[in-house]
Amino acid sequence: MDIEKGDFQQNFIEKIRTLHGRDLADTTGREQFLALALAIREYTGSKWAVAGQPAGSDQKQVWYFSIEFLPGRLLKSYLLNLGIYELCNQALAELGIELKALEDEEEDAGTGNGGLGRLAACYLDSMAALGFGGHGCGLRYRYGLFEQRLQEGYQKEFPDNWLKEGYYIWETRRPDEAVVVRYGTGEVVRAVPYDIPITGYHNDTVNTLRLWSTEPVDLHSCDFAGGDCREAIEYKRCLESITDSLYPDDSTTEGKALRLKQQYLLVSAGLQSIIRDHLRYNSLESLPEKVAIHINDTHPALAIPELMRLLLDEYQRDWQAAWDITTATISYTNHTILPEALETWPVELFQGLLPRIYAIVNEINERFCRSLWLRYPGNWNHIAQMAVIADSRVRMAHLAIVGSHSVNGVAKLHTDILKHQVMANFYHYTPDKFNNKTNGVTHRRWLMAANPKLERLLSETIGVRWIDNPDRLQDLLKFSKDAAFQEKLAVVKQANKQQLANFIFRKYGWKLDDHSIFDMHVKRIHAYKRQSLNALHILDLYNRLRENPSLDIPARTYIFGGKAASSYYKAKKTIKLINTLAQVINNDKSINDKLKVVFLENYNVSLAELIIPAADVSEQIPTAGFEASGTANMKFMMNGAVTLGTLDGANIEISSLVGENNIITFGLTAEEVLHYYRQGGYNPWDVYHSDYRVATVMEQLVNGFLPGPPDEFSTHYQAFLQGGDYYFVLRDFAAYADAQHRVGTVYQDRSRWLSMSTCNIAHSGYFASDRTFAEYASQIWQVTDSQDKTGLFQMNRLGQGEHAVYQV
Ligand code: 26Q
């Protein structure tokens, strides 16, 4: 974008005056941030086509429906995408303002839980970068996932009031595009979209993230007994409350009516606005040619019956015509195989809230079961297993599979498990629907924006081709053993570690040794992700250091971050366990500062951007078969961290790409885990009795070794021992301890370590979301016939031309 520095400064100062009525010298950082944001809104706004109507183009549009989006801060993204980051940096510096400080004024939008929402944000970034019309459709939660603080080592949850100023600086409210959504209960709401521009990297594309918020329809038209005004206001509150808060990723939030209301709001509002736009130039029959609707997990699966309802009831199509349009338009990604996370709704609740939608789901189910009968005559059991409605529940994953033309998993292993275990019946019935799309992350945020020092080093070393084509990061391979390059890489890593250490010192007053191994474990806290395995190993390492303070191991700093769902008792205890270990270990002078433990509060996108570039080791240690893909594993690798991981999710693909010498893997395979489950599990006492180190740490959980109430960690003790250790923590303990030992040994061979680090960066191009998007675009959404020349060029290059190099 062509802007002169002087014009920019003038514009900025003008914004300060009009917005705050004051001179620059009298404004706070926050006020300066708002003024800067306003200036940027003008730049993006001038390019912004109305959502779904890119000027002069009839390019097929992708709509990515997701109950969560986790975009993180946007200021820097906009500046980098517009190509004015440096200009802005200098212009502000001349005015005595540090751009970095203004960046820190921006609050993260709290509109997501973790991986699934962040993935959606990465795909929006890639779609815009590659010049495609691809938009997000979600909800504008008034309160995000809670803000996490630690008190005495316990997680405390505070409201994430991210909209406290009443507005989000990047959004535009579009009341003229509001639609009406009706629930079967008689409630009628107005859904108002708030649009956020999604800019492409160095191109003219500006797409839209459309987030819906509820308002009451005109209160005067409501019939209240005796015109009771207070009742009317109460009613208004109730309708507004639909988009009040984000549900935590929490399988215990069993069948909450409000969540179903949210899901319906998202799809009904989204579909109505898409159809309205589509019909301005097209007929309904051409919907699948012009629009692809993708549902991110089952949370937006009501899009299937809702699109059917609109076609049947509002546009008088017959069933078959409506069904053909619906299934050709909608595609679905599965993100989990945890049984407790597979969504089902009680028929009673579903039917009560959405009777017409229920009737349609019922019809879908009957027709589906009839076709199953033709294929599996007499096999009632099989048909019941596949039915969309059974045991008085609506099975959302079955609905999503039946009503869409494509079903994909998010990593090879995950897709295989879907095909051969969890959804094997469906795979047998419609094998062609199933496909894999291994997740990706945007290198523009996770490498270029988060790690500018590494970006510079890479471009200096291999040129800038990798920026447009991340696969070219492989050009770095020839430098993996180059001593001069290795030294430069070490300098970058060291600087990032110092930066993180400074942040931690400023915020908490803790001094970290930035020459120790920075070993990071950041993600939502969950038993299957096994933060507890890491914690138990730390305790074991501590035991060994106490026995022998001169133990020859490199110093380590274990850094954790992540939120536990507020009702997830055991996960919260895991946080407490880590903090208790930190308290004991960090204050023990006898171990010569060889070991430190830190839990960072309120892990979010912005904190991740600080943590990931500073990592030496990336902990990705779920029980094999449980983590669908993981995406932090990709971000860490891209920043030169070495993965310490189990053979699960995308770790397996990381391992095949970098080779066994450049990753440290351990533990049971998914197949072995399954084998144990088929035998009814394993006996953790066998491990307890044969491995005194395991027995020691187990006893330390409950024998008063750790400060605090005696039963503080009895839940863990019980889950590991009496409870059968469902996640194989003890079973994998020795293998994990050995892998940790290997980390230490390899790290001490500096040149070997730096070569590993280089290989990881070099192979991370495969995990750029541009590659994933290209696969979705050509294999699921059929948007390769882009009219956009830039897009077409990019697409061919990524989608076909160099496809072969992506074969893992
Ligand atoms: C469901 C019902 C009620 C309330 C909440 C939910 C709910 C909300 C969010 C269930 C699941 C989620 C989020 C799941 C998620 O983030 N899954 C992760 O998706 C990533 C992107 O594909 C994968 O990399 C991770 O492996 C997967 O865990």
Coordinates of C-alpha atoms and ligand atoms in Angstrom, one line a residue, residues 67-68 113-117 119 247-251 253-254 259 263 296-297 299 333-336 340-341 343 345 410 439 528-529 626-633, ligand 1:
I67 CA -18.7 -21.6 16.9
E68 CA -15.3 -20.1 17.8
N113 CA -11.2 -22.0 23.6
G114 CA -8.1 -23.3 21.9
G115 CA -7.0 -25.3 18.8
L116 CA -10.3 -25.4 16.9
G117 CA -10.9 -21.6 17.1
L119 CA -7.3 -23.1 13.4
Y247 CA -19.0 -22.1 26.5
P248 CA -15.8 -23.6 27.7
D249 CA -14.6 -26.7 25.8
D250 CA -16.1 -28.9 28.4
S251 CA -17.8 -32.1 27.9
T253 CA -21.7 -28.9 29.8
E254 CA -24.3 -31.6 29.1
R259 CA -25.8 -23.6 23.7
Q263 CA -25.7 -23.0 17.5
N296 CA -16.0 -26.6 11.8
D297 CA -16.8 -29.7 13.9
H299 CA -21.3 -27.3 16.5
T333 CA -14.4 -31.4 9.5
N334 CA -14.2 -33.6 12.6
H335 CA -11.8 -32.5 15.3
T336 CA -12.2 -35.0 18.0
E340 CA -17.4 -37.5 25.6
A341 CA -16.9 -34.7 23.1
E343 CA -22.1 -34.0 20.5
W345 CA -28.7 -33.6 22.0
V410 CA -7.3 -33.2 10.8
N439 CA -4.0 -29.0 9.9
Y528 CA -5.4 -36.8 27.8
K529 CA -2.8 -34.1 27.0
F626 CA -6.3 -38.9 21.6
E627 CA -5.0 -35.7 20.1
A628 CA -6.7 -35.3 16.7
S629 CA -3.8 -33.3 15.4
G630 CA -2.4 -30.5 17.5
T631 CA -1.3 -27.2 16.0
A632 CA 1.0 -25.8 18.6
N633 CA 3.4 -28.7 17.6
Ligands
26Q1 C1 -18.8 -29.1 23.0 C2 -20.1 -29.2 23.7 C3 -20.4 -28.3 24.7 C4 -19.5 -27.3 25.0 C5 -18.3 -27.2 24.3 C6 -18.0 -28.1 23.3 C7 -16.7 -28.0 22.6 C8 -16.1 -26.7 22.3 C9 -14.9 -26.7 21.7 C10 -16.0 -29.1 22.3 C11 -14.8 -29.0 21.7 C12 -14.2 -27.8 21.4 C13 -12.9 -27.7 20.8 C14 -12.1 -28.7 20.4 C15 -10.8 -28.5 19.8 O1 -10.2 -27.5 20.0 N1 -10.2 -29.5 19.2 C16 -8.8 -29.5 18.7 O2 -8.9 -29.1 17.4 C17 -7.6 -28.8 16.9 C18 -7.8 -28.3 15.5 O3 -8.1 -29.2 14.6 C19 -6.8 -30.1 16.9 O4 -5.5 -29.7 16.5 C20 -6.7 -30.6 18.3 O5 -6.0 -31.9 18.3 C21 -8.1 -30.8 18.8 O6 -8.1 -31.2 20.2

